[in-house]
Structure formats: C-alpha cells, structure tokens
XYZ file of N, CA, C and O in Angstrom:
672
model
N -6.131 -127.072 -119.212
C -4.780 -127.002 -118.974
C -4.427 -127.410 -117.536
O -5.192 -127.245 -116.803
N -3.322 -127.776 -117.374
C -2.843 -128.165 -116.048
C -2.692 -127.064 -115.094
O -2.655 -125.827 -115.445
N -2.620 -127.267 -113.710
C -2.623 -126.318 -112.771
C -1.337 -125.324 -113.050
O -1.691 -124.138 -113.112
N -0.030 -125.840 -113.199
C 1.000 -124.899 -113.674
C 1.812 -125.790 -114.799
O 1.707 -126.948 -114.828
N 2.200 -124.924 -115.750
C 3.020 -125.363 -116.875
C 4.323 -124.844 -116.765
O 4.443 -123.588 -116.686
N 5.257 -125.640 -117.207
C 6.745 -125.011 -117.773
C 6.761 -125.124 -119.355
O 6.485 -126.417 -119.773
N 7.275 -124.121 -119.917
C 7.519 -124.341 -121.260
C 9.100 -123.887 -121.459
O 9.501 -122.841 -121.130
N 9.775 -124.955 -121.726
C 11.284 -124.913 -121.858
C 11.709 -125.201 -123.244
O 11.386 -126.098 -123.728
N 12.643 -124.396 -123.753
C 13.391 -124.657 -124.942
C 14.367 -123.720 -125.338
O 14.352 -122.604 -124.867
N 15.405 -124.112 -126.061
C 16.324 -123.220 -126.472
C 15.786 -122.105 -127.461
O 14.691 -122.130 -127.766
N 16.555 -121.016 -127.660
C 16.162 -119.939 -128.346
C 15.737 -120.402 -129.769
O 16.252 -121.280 -130.418
N 14.554 -119.813 -130.309
C 14.104 -119.934 -131.549
C 13.570 -121.510 -131.828
O 13.493 -121.800 -132.987
N 13.196 -122.127 -130.704
C 12.533 -123.443 -130.994
C 11.050 -123.463 -131.056
O 10.296 -124.503 -131.467
N 10.286 -122.249 -130.546
C 8.876 -122.251 -130.642
C 8.147 -122.011 -129.275
O 6.808 -122.024 -129.281
N 8.824 -121.871 -128.308
C 8.278 -121.879 -126.892
C 7.559 -120.520 -126.709
O 6.365 -120.565 -126.307
N 7.993 -119.377 -127.088
C 7.231 -118.164 -127.165
C 5.962 -118.228 -128.064
O 4.916 -117.673 -127.520
N 6.068 -118.718 -129.117
C 4.987 -118.865 -130.035
C 3.852 -119.809 -129.412
O 2.687 -119.350 -129.323
N 4.213 -120.946 -128.779
C 3.231 -121.648 -128.061
C 2.531 -120.939 -126.912
O 1.321 -120.939 -126.872
N 3.467 -120.215 -126.059
C 2.935 -119.475 -124.959
C 1.908 -118.347 -125.333
O 0.934 -118.266 -124.739
N 2.226 -117.641 -126.441
C 1.347 -116.716 -126.804
C 0.079 -117.153 -127.456
O -0.823 -116.533 -127.266
N 0.095 -118.214 -128.097
C -1.119 -118.901 -128.734
C -1.928 -119.496 -127.495
O -2.973 -119.334 -127.612
N -1.293 -119.890 -126.399
C -2.026 -120.242 -125.410
C -2.707 -119.086 -124.567
O -3.820 -119.271 -124.269
N -1.987 -117.923 -124.415
C -2.660 -116.857 -123.796
C -3.710 -116.409 -124.631
O -4.763 -115.948 -123.981
N -3.598 -116.197 -126.094
C -4.718 -115.666 -126.752
C -6.002 -116.775 -126.674
O -7.054 -116.258 -126.738
N -5.690 -118.000 -126.599
C -6.740 -118.988 -126.476
C -7.528 -118.887 -125.126
O -8.791 -118.758 -125.146
N -6.729 -118.589 -124.076
C -7.363 -118.376 -122.766
C -8.221 -117.185 -122.641
O -9.340 -117.202 -122.233
N -7.698 -116.096 -123.374
C -8.332 -114.736 -123.296
C -9.649 -114.988 -124.136
O -10.631 -114.376 -123.773
N -9.589 -115.564 -125.398
C -10.569 -115.667 -125.972
C -11.892 -116.544 -125.466
O -13.055 -116.258 -125.654
N -11.464 -117.522 -124.581
C -12.506 -118.228 -123.898
C -13.179 -117.333 -122.960
O -14.339 -117.687 -122.524
N -12.544 -116.456 -122.406
C -13.218 -115.549 -121.438
C -13.364 -115.985 -119.924
O -14.011 -115.166 -119.207
N -12.955 -117.240 -119.577
C -12.996 -117.792 -118.348
C -12.054 -117.218 -117.400
O -12.361 -117.236 -116.091
N -10.956 -117.048 -117.865
C -9.787 -116.631 -116.983
C -9.270 -115.317 -117.484
O -9.283 -115.003 -118.621
N -8.591 -114.384 -116.556
C -7.865 -113.356 -116.940
C -6.426 -113.699 -117.411
O -6.040 -114.774 -117.060
N -5.689 -112.853 -118.111
C -4.252 -113.269 -118.653
C -3.522 -112.122 -118.158
O -3.635 -110.996 -118.549
N -2.374 -112.550 -117.276
C -1.347 -111.671 -117.046
C -0.094 -112.110 -117.512
O 0.282 -113.157 -117.614
N 0.667 -111.143 -117.869
C 2.072 -111.463 -118.511
C 3.128 -110.590 -117.860
O 3.048 -109.393 -117.732
N 4.293 -111.360 -117.678
C 5.602 -110.693 -117.117
C 6.558 -111.165 -118.131
O 6.890 -112.277 -118.226
N 6.886 -110.225 -118.910
C 7.947 -110.445 -119.940
C 8.998 -109.372 -119.848
O 8.759 -108.161 -120.371
N 10.208 -109.744 -119.501
C 11.304 -108.779 -119.364
C 11.696 -108.073 -120.738
O 12.314 -107.029 -120.848
N 11.216 -108.749 -121.707
C 11.586 -108.296 -123.102
C 10.387 -107.374 -123.581
O 10.687 -106.652 -124.760
N 9.336 -107.316 -122.981
C 8.085 -106.664 -123.225
C 7.682 -106.644 -124.643
O 7.519 -105.699 -125.411
N 7.618 -108.025 -125.181
C 7.115 -108.181 -126.392
C 5.699 -107.752 -126.583
O 4.814 -107.786 -125.693
N 5.335 -106.964 -127.757
C 3.981 -106.375 -127.829
C 2.949 -107.241 -128.518
O 1.844 -106.804 -128.532
N 3.250 -108.525 -128.670
C 2.225 -109.338 -129.405
C 1.513 -110.276 -128.539
O 0.842 -111.190 -128.877
N 1.612 -110.070 -127.126
C 0.823 -111.007 -126.284
C -0.618 -110.566 -126.129
O -0.914 -109.257 -126.293
N -1.618 -111.396 -126.312
C -3.012 -110.919 -126.039
C -3.190 -111.347 -124.544
O -3.332 -112.432 -123.957
N -3.523 -110.160 -123.768
C -3.558 -110.193 -122.386
C -4.294 -109.031 -121.683
O -4.555 -108.234 -122.449
N -4.654 -109.240 -120.507
C -5.243 -108.120 -119.715
C -4.246 -107.211 -119.081
O -4.631 -105.942 -118.833
N -3.127 -107.884 -118.763
C -2.104 -106.861 -118.158
C -0.803 -107.349 -118.462
O -0.492 -108.685 -118.654
N 0.110 -106.530 -118.783
C 1.539 -106.907 -119.056
C 2.562 -105.938 -118.518
O 2.170 -104.668 -118.554
N 3.655 -106.542 -118.048
C 4.750 -105.659 -117.476
C 5.880 -106.367 -117.810
O 6.092 -107.601 -117.985
N 7.106 -105.699 -117.602
C 8.401 -106.341 -117.622
C 9.019 -106.275 -116.178
O 10.078 -106.846 -116.111
N 8.420 -105.932 -115.293
C 8.899 -105.699 -113.830
C 8.292 -106.967 -112.981
O 7.045 -106.938 -112.767
N 9.124 -107.615 -112.472
C 8.640 -108.852 -111.594
C 7.867 -108.395 -110.506
O 6.942 -109.060 -110.080
N 8.455 -107.486 -109.753
C 7.904 -106.908 -108.514
C 6.552 -106.340 -108.687
O 5.461 -106.467 -108.018
N 6.488 -105.426 -109.770
C 5.112 -105.002 -110.288
C 4.136 -106.121 -110.396
O 2.956 -106.229 -110.158
N 4.569 -107.125 -111.176
C 3.857 -108.375 -111.587
C 3.219 -108.856 -110.307
O 2.160 -109.357 -110.444
N 4.036 -109.194 -109.486
C 3.646 -109.861 -108.212
C 2.553 -109.122 -107.437
O 1.569 -109.805 -107.064
N 2.548 -107.748 -107.366
C 1.708 -106.950 -106.740
C 0.226 -107.231 -107.492
O -0.726 -107.348 -106.718
N 0.297 -107.248 -108.788
C -0.994 -107.352 -109.538
C -1.471 -108.805 -109.404
O -2.592 -109.171 -109.068
N -0.529 -109.806 -109.334
C -0.847 -111.240 -109.237
C -1.550 -111.588 -107.978
O -2.498 -112.181 -107.888
N -1.055 -111.057 -106.838
C -1.612 -111.391 -105.547
C -2.970 -110.683 -105.361
O -3.679 -111.179 -104.504
N -3.482 -109.840 -106.267
C -4.856 -109.274 -106.064
C -5.739 -109.910 -107.124
O -6.766 -109.570 -107.193
N -5.046 -110.851 -107.962
C -5.834 -111.445 -108.923
C -6.290 -112.810 -108.615
O -5.550 -113.690 -107.903
N -7.447 -113.212 -109.186
C -8.014 -114.553 -108.779
C -8.429 -115.205 -110.386
O -8.909 -114.489 -111.095
N -8.346 -116.354 -110.438
C -8.834 -116.995 -111.703
C -8.196 -116.285 -113.035
O -8.838 -115.910 -113.935
N -6.821 -116.539 -112.877
C -6.020 -115.982 -114.071
C -5.027 -117.030 -114.531
O -4.747 -117.840 -113.730
N -4.572 -116.890 -115.680
C -3.361 -117.438 -116.158
C -2.308 -116.413 -116.121
O -2.413 -115.263 -116.747
N -1.163 -116.815 -115.488
C -0.116 -115.970 -115.361
C 1.153 -116.418 -116.192
O 1.769 -117.454 -116.006
N 1.560 -115.729 -117.230
C 2.568 -116.126 -118.178
C 3.925 -115.509 -117.643
O 3.755 -114.133 -117.572
N 4.790 -116.108 -117.226
C 6.136 -115.582 -116.699
C 7.247 -115.921 -117.817
O 7.663 -117.058 -117.716
N 7.761 -114.973 -118.707
C 8.556 -115.307 -119.671
C 9.970 -115.002 -119.231
O 10.196 -114.221 -118.402
N 10.995 -115.629 -119.929
C 12.470 -115.551 -119.791
C 12.682 -115.756 -118.362
O 13.453 -115.059 -117.734
N 12.203 -116.950 -117.647
C 12.515 -117.152 -116.323
C 13.958 -117.573 -115.895
O 14.412 -117.325 -114.942
N 14.771 -117.815 -117.119
C 16.123 -117.936 -116.873
C 16.722 -116.668 -116.484
O 17.934 -116.597 -115.662
N 16.200 -115.561 -116.670
C 16.711 -114.228 -116.102
C 16.464 -113.868 -114.743
O 17.101 -112.801 -114.191
N 15.758 -114.790 -114.079
C 15.523 -114.541 -112.566
C 16.751 -115.168 -111.953
O 16.985 -116.297 -111.530
N 17.788 -114.307 -111.618
C 19.182 -114.629 -111.152
C 19.336 -114.601 -109.829
O 19.950 -115.561 -109.057
N 18.612 -113.551 -109.049
C 18.989 -113.447 -107.688
C 18.026 -114.576 -106.920
O 17.126 -115.087 -107.257
N 18.405 -114.678 -105.749
C 17.892 -115.634 -104.945
C 16.402 -115.175 -104.587
O 15.406 -115.978 -104.482
N 16.131 -113.865 -104.413
C 14.987 -113.203 -104.194
C 13.956 -113.618 -105.346
O 12.859 -113.908 -105.040
N 14.594 -113.277 -106.441
C 13.661 -113.507 -107.797
C 13.291 -115.014 -107.878
O 12.074 -115.450 -108.136
N 14.174 -115.928 -107.645
C 13.832 -117.334 -107.585
C 12.724 -117.795 -106.542
O 11.982 -118.474 -106.832
N 13.015 -117.164 -105.473
C 12.143 -117.493 -104.324
C 10.628 -116.986 -104.684
O 9.634 -117.692 -104.405
N 10.599 -115.694 -105.334
C 9.211 -115.218 -105.834
C 8.598 -116.145 -106.651
O 7.429 -116.408 -106.545
N 9.383 -116.610 -107.646
C 8.856 -117.705 -108.519
C 8.303 -118.827 -107.935
O 7.201 -119.498 -108.190
N 8.932 -119.393 -107.125
C 8.527 -120.672 -106.234
C 7.227 -120.332 -105.444
O 6.334 -121.073 -105.342
N 7.170 -119.052 -104.911
C 5.985 -118.794 -104.007
C 4.733 -118.556 -104.895
O 3.819 -118.926 -104.599
N 5.128 -117.971 -106.114
C 3.713 -117.663 -106.985
C 3.097 -119.189 -107.389
O 1.921 -119.117 -107.506
N 4.131 -120.076 -107.661
C 3.571 -121.535 -107.910
C 3.014 -122.086 -106.693
O 1.776 -122.587 -106.900
N 3.319 -121.973 -105.521
C 3.002 -122.430 -104.343
C 1.564 -121.801 -104.105
O 0.556 -122.539 -103.656
N 1.380 -120.356 -104.084
C 0.157 -119.837 -103.723
C -0.916 -119.702 -104.736
O -2.002 -119.701 -104.689
N -0.272 -119.825 -106.009
C -1.238 -119.618 -107.215
C -2.355 -120.549 -107.280
O -3.653 -120.044 -107.512
N -2.198 -121.650 -106.931
C -3.423 -122.678 -107.104
C -4.469 -122.428 -105.999
O -5.713 -122.713 -106.200
N -4.043 -121.866 -104.865
C -5.051 -121.370 -103.768
C -5.788 -120.174 -104.215
O -6.850 -120.055 -103.803
N -5.334 -119.495 -105.321
C -6.126 -118.273 -105.850
C -6.782 -118.556 -106.970
O -7.624 -117.957 -107.465
N -6.848 -119.814 -107.437
C -7.444 -120.310 -108.647
C -6.653 -119.934 -109.928
O -7.078 -119.786 -110.991
N -5.536 -119.520 -109.690
C -4.411 -119.134 -110.866
C -3.697 -120.312 -111.355
O -3.491 -121.200 -110.762
N -3.350 -120.102 -112.696
C -2.586 -121.053 -113.442
C -1.307 -120.340 -113.881
O -1.425 -119.334 -114.461
N -0.038 -121.039 -113.720
C 1.142 -120.163 -114.039
C 1.565 -120.966 -115.056
O 1.868 -122.242 -115.171
N 2.290 -120.163 -116.064
C 2.952 -120.814 -117.161
C 4.381 -120.037 -117.302
O 4.436 -118.881 -117.389
N 5.201 -120.837 -116.829
C 6.748 -120.318 -116.881
C 7.248 -120.682 -118.046
O 7.356 -121.932 -118.454
N 8.015 -119.789 -118.710
C 8.580 -119.975 -119.768
C 10.349 -119.704 -119.771
O 10.525 -118.638 -119.213
N 10.867 -120.562 -120.114
C 12.531 -120.408 -120.140
C 13.220 -121.181 -120.924
O 12.746 -122.149 -121.708
N 14.573 -120.904 -120.997
C 15.466 -121.703 -122.153
C 15.908 -122.999 -121.617
O 15.913 -123.982 -122.535
N 16.230 -123.168 -120.396
C 17.106 -124.547 -120.137
C 16.260 -124.995 -118.861
O 15.906 -124.441 -117.819
N 16.163 -126.345 -119.015
C 15.427 -127.058 -117.719
C 16.221 -126.834 -116.529
O 15.700 -126.616 -115.470
N 17.584 -126.883 -116.544
C 18.256 -126.852 -115.355
C 18.450 -125.386 -114.817
O 18.939 -125.050 -113.703
N 18.123 -124.400 -115.603
C 18.170 -123.101 -115.144
C 16.863 -122.526 -114.624
O 16.823 -121.724 -113.786
N 15.803 -123.393 -114.630
C 14.475 -122.967 -113.983
C 14.699 -123.434 -112.564
O 15.033 -124.701 -112.325
N 14.303 -122.685 -111.750
C 14.365 -123.198 -110.238
C 13.604 -124.608 -110.078
O 12.606 -124.724 -110.414
N 14.564 -125.377 -109.606
C 13.957 -126.787 -109.215
C 12.555 -126.838 -108.661
O 11.668 -127.440 -108.980
N 12.472 -126.081 -107.361
C 11.101 -126.144 -106.726
C 9.999 -125.551 -107.735
O 8.912 -126.228 -107.591
N 10.270 -124.424 -108.314
C 9.113 -123.947 -109.351
C 8.793 -124.956 -110.323
O 7.743 -125.288 -110.453
N 9.757 -125.657 -111.061
C 9.456 -126.486 -111.983
C 8.759 -127.776 -111.505
O 8.008 -128.403 -112.195
N 9.211 -128.314 -110.148
C 8.451 -129.449 -109.666
C 7.184 -129.102 -109.400
O 6.281 -130.053 -109.109
N 6.704 -127.828 -109.074
C 5.414 -127.471 -108.757
C 4.503 -127.404 -109.943
O 3.120 -127.313 -109.927
N 5.134 -127.457 -111.177
C 4.446 -127.680 -112.476
C 4.269 -129.090 -112.886
O 5.156 -129.710 -113.464
N 3.004 -129.702 -112.758
C 2.908 -131.007 -113.140
C 3.083 -131.373 -114.679
O 3.134 -132.308 -114.975
N 3.117 -130.147 -115.418
C 3.054 -130.408 -116.899
C 4.202 -129.493 -117.409
O 4.301 -128.462 -117.112
N 4.886 -130.142 -118.410
C 6.004 -129.541 -119.072
C 6.026 -129.612 -120.500
O 5.718 -130.831 -121.004
N 6.015 -128.654 -121.278
C 6.290 -128.764 -122.737
C 7.710 -128.450 -122.960
O 8.086 -127.271 -122.808
N 8.537 -129.446 -123.464
C 9.927 -129.145 -123.677
C 10.415 -129.269 -125.026
O 10.181 -130.380 -125.649
N 10.931 -128.200 -125.577
C 11.417 -128.045 -126.835
C 12.705 -128.506 -126.985
O 13.335 -129.037 -125.841
N 13.508 -128.358 -127.911
C 14.952 -128.773 -128.149
C 15.774 -128.215 -126.830
O 15.632 -127.144 -126.451
N 16.439 -129.190 -126.375
C 17.415 -128.857 -125.415
C 18.860 -129.350 -125.614
O 19.017 -130.223 -126.352
N 19.814 -129.025 -124.839
C 21.146 -129.498 -124.794
C 21.331 -130.746 -124.471
O 20.346 -131.206 -123.702
N 22.172 -131.536 -124.912
C 22.294 -133.083 -124.534
C 22.452 -133.024 -123.137
O 21.954 -134.043 -122.381
N 23.112 -132.108 -122.373
C 23.284 -132.162 -120.865
C 21.901 -132.058 -120.150
O 21.695 -132.587 -119.214
N 21.211 -131.137 -120.615
C 19.790 -131.021 -120.116
C 19.064 -132.135 -120.299
O 18.261 -132.568 -119.472
N 19.019 -132.656 -121.606
C 18.248 -133.989 -121.889
C 18.583 -134.930 -120.876
O 17.744 -135.620 -120.361
N 19.943 -135.210 -120.435
C 20.236 -136.165 -119.448
C 19.672 -135.788 -118.174
O 18.941 -136.781 -117.479
N 19.491 -134.542 -117.837
C 18.930 -134.186 -116.516
C 17.388 -134.587 -116.485
O 16.798 -135.033 -115.536
N 16.747 -134.148 -117.562
C 15.387 -134.355 -117.827
C 15.110 -135.814 -117.728
O 14.178 -136.200 -117.122
N 15.869 -136.544 -118.457
C 15.670 -138.031 -118.484
C 15.748 -138.727 -117.084
O 15.061 -139.627 -116.731
N 16.603 -138.062 -116.171
C 16.608 -138.590 -114.736
C 15.239 -138.372 -114.084
O 14.830 -139.274 -113.356
N 14.709 -137.361 -114.509
C 13.315 -137.132 -113.813
C 12.098 -137.841 -114.578
O 11.290 -138.238 -113.964
N 12.284 -137.968 -115.794
C 11.204 -138.437 -116.733
C 12.006 -139.606 -117.678
O 12.344 -139.346 -118.661
N 12.149 -140.855 -117.062
C 12.843 -141.770 -117.811
C 12.152 -142.467 -118.925
O 11.899 -143.716 -118.805
N 11.772 -141.683 -120.032
C 11.083 -142.160 -121.070
C 12.016 -141.975 -122.271
O 12.823 -141.196 -122.419
N 12.098 -142.950 -123.276
C 13.077 -142.979 -124.272
C 12.966 -141.849 -125.078
O 14.033 -141.292 -125.698
N 11.851 -141.295 -125.298
C 11.651 -139.998 -126.093
C 12.258 -138.778 -125.634
O 12.758 -137.993 -126.410
N 12.424 -138.768 -124.389
C 13.442 -137.726 -123.803
C 14.824 -137.627 -124.241
O 15.258 -136.459 -124.372
N 15.370 -138.740 -124.593
C 16.640 -138.780 -125.155
C 16.868 -138.244 -126.436
O 17.798 -137.779 -126.901
N 15.613 -137.941 -127.241
C 15.638 -137.242 -128.315
C 15.446 -135.854 -128.385
O 15.407 -135.232 -129.391
N 15.474 -135.303 -127.217
C 15.074 -133.710 -126.995
C 16.192 -133.000 -127.820
O 15.963 -131.887 -128.464
N 17.588 -133.292 -127.848
C 18.406 -132.526 -128.722
C 18.137 -132.426 -130.177
O 18.778 -131.825 -130.854
N 17.288 -133.488 -130.522
C 17.120 -133.547 -132.015
C 15.801 -133.084 -132.420
O 15.484 -133.149 -133.603
N 15.099 -132.447 -131.647
C 13.791 -131.931 -132.005
C 14.010 -130.831 -133.076
O 14.903 -129.892 -132.762
N 13.096 -130.706 -133.943
C 13.009 -129.561 -134.824
C 12.308 -128.325 -134.229
O 11.650 -128.409 -133.249
N 12.375 -127.184 -135.017
C 11.602 -126.027 -134.590
C 10.199 -126.367 -134.465
O 9.561 -126.783 -135.441
N 9.570 -125.931 -133.402
C 8.107 -126.189 -133.349
C 7.822 -127.439 -132.636
O 6.498 -127.663 -132.329
N 8.747 -128.518 -132.557
C 8.469 -129.694 -131.914
C 8.818 -129.775 -130.455
O 9.774 -129.085 -130.036
N 7.776 -130.430 -129.704
C 8.131 -130.585 -128.226
C 7.545 -131.724 -127.666
O 6.715 -132.400 -128.283
N 8.015 -132.115 -126.480
C 7.524 -133.143 -125.789
C 6.544 -132.690 -124.681
O 6.863 -131.556 -123.964
N 5.442 -133.280 -124.624
C 4.478 -132.878 -123.519
C 4.662 -134.000 -122.385
O 4.231 -135.200 -122.391
N 5.294 -133.355 -121.376
C 5.690 -134.409 -120.211
C 4.840 -134.086 -119.084
O 4.695 -132.993 -118.688
N 4.286 -134.977 -118.421
C 3.309 -134.844 -117.374
C 3.674 -135.680 -116.188
O 4.203 -136.790 -116.474
N 3.622 -135.285 -114.965
C 4.136 -135.854 -113.760
C 3.243 -137.119 -113.673
O 3.717 -138.263 -113.178
N 2.105 -137.254 -114.178
C 1.172 -138.290 -114.156
C 0.699 -139.135 -115.413
O -0.104 -140.095 -115.304
N 1.497 -138.804 -116.503
C 1.179 -139.449 -117.784
C 2.391 -139.801 -118.542
O 3.470 -139.438 -118.267
N 2.043 -140.312 -119.699
C 3.226 -140.702 -120.700
C 3.576 -139.348 -121.503
O 2.812 -138.445 -121.416
N 4.650 -139.384 -122.134
C 5.183 -138.434 -122.999
C 4.414 -138.450 -124.429
O 4.223 -139.603 -124.887
N 4.209 -137.337 -124.765
C 3.588 -137.156 -126.180
C 4.376 -136.155 -126.830
O 4.665 -135.122 -126.446
N 4.767 -136.510 -128.229
C 5.427 -135.692 -129.076
C 4.386 -134.744 -129.782
O 3.399 -135.294 -130.272
N 4.620 -133.491 -129.771
C 3.589 -132.637 -130.511
C 4.399 -131.516 -131.223
O 5.403 -131.393 -131.305
N 3.539 -130.820 -132.045
C 4.092 -129.558 -132.794
C 3.236 -128.391 -132.293
O 2.057 -128.423 -132.050
N 3.991 -127.236 -132.196
C 3.438 -125.973 -131.932
C 2.633 -125.330 -132.869
O 2.869 -125.621 -134.324
C-alpha cells in the first residue's frame, strides 16, 4: 500500500467497508500494527488499538512505529487545531514508518495539505461539485463519472499513475 491513503465517499458508498477490510488484511499479515481513531467507535475494526478521542490517538501514534493508522470520519475534524493535527500526522508519519489512512465523506472537506500528502486516493461516489474539484487536480475523464459510481465502486487515483476503477 502507498505511504498514505485517503478514502473518500458519500455515506453508504463502501468507504468504511474498504477501510475495515484493509485494516483486517494488514493485521493478518502481521508486519504492521493497526491503530484506529473512529469517533463513532464502530466495534468491527480488526486492530491493535482503537479510540474515539483524537488527542488520545495522537499520544499513542507518536509512540508507535511501523503501523497503519486509520482515521475515520475526518470531516468531523472541524477546529483548526484538529485539522493541523491531521496534517502533522501525515507529515511525521512516514518518518516513523507509519502509514495513514484517512477516511472522510467529501474531498473538499478533507484538509488540503493532509490530502495532498497522501499520494493515493480511493474515491467513491462524490457530489458533482466535489467531482469538479477533483477533476481540477486529476484531469482524467473517469473522474467526471464520480457522481455516477454505484455502491462499492471507486476510483483509485494516484499522484504518479493512471486512474483505475475498482469495486470494494
């Protein structure tokens, strides 16, 4: 998997399902730890550590090396302090050998610096407005189809590669 990943999609499109499958696969391989920050505190994550508190998560993260950190519901990070924390986690994470997976509903709601530090994005169904913004960054014809993707379908966008359409 890429250094950092954004999983973005409207509600009920499959982003949490994909993230939880990724976490379970990483945990099963045994090479990396799995940390989860989920403000909804979903009980079906397969992980080594889970919390709903961002500040508690940051304390654990800073002491962790070689882990995948799943940060769910990034759109809920409203304050400037919380958005700065997310950006710092992405900036420092790779130096720790960590991989961050940020999960949110809207491309435009994800802090810009944080999403730009993630070279790979899995983008599920988006609003037409967000699709236009994504197209500005990734001018591939497939991106224009984001509002038409079905449940479980997403585009795999990479800073360094072509777009690929996949299913969760």
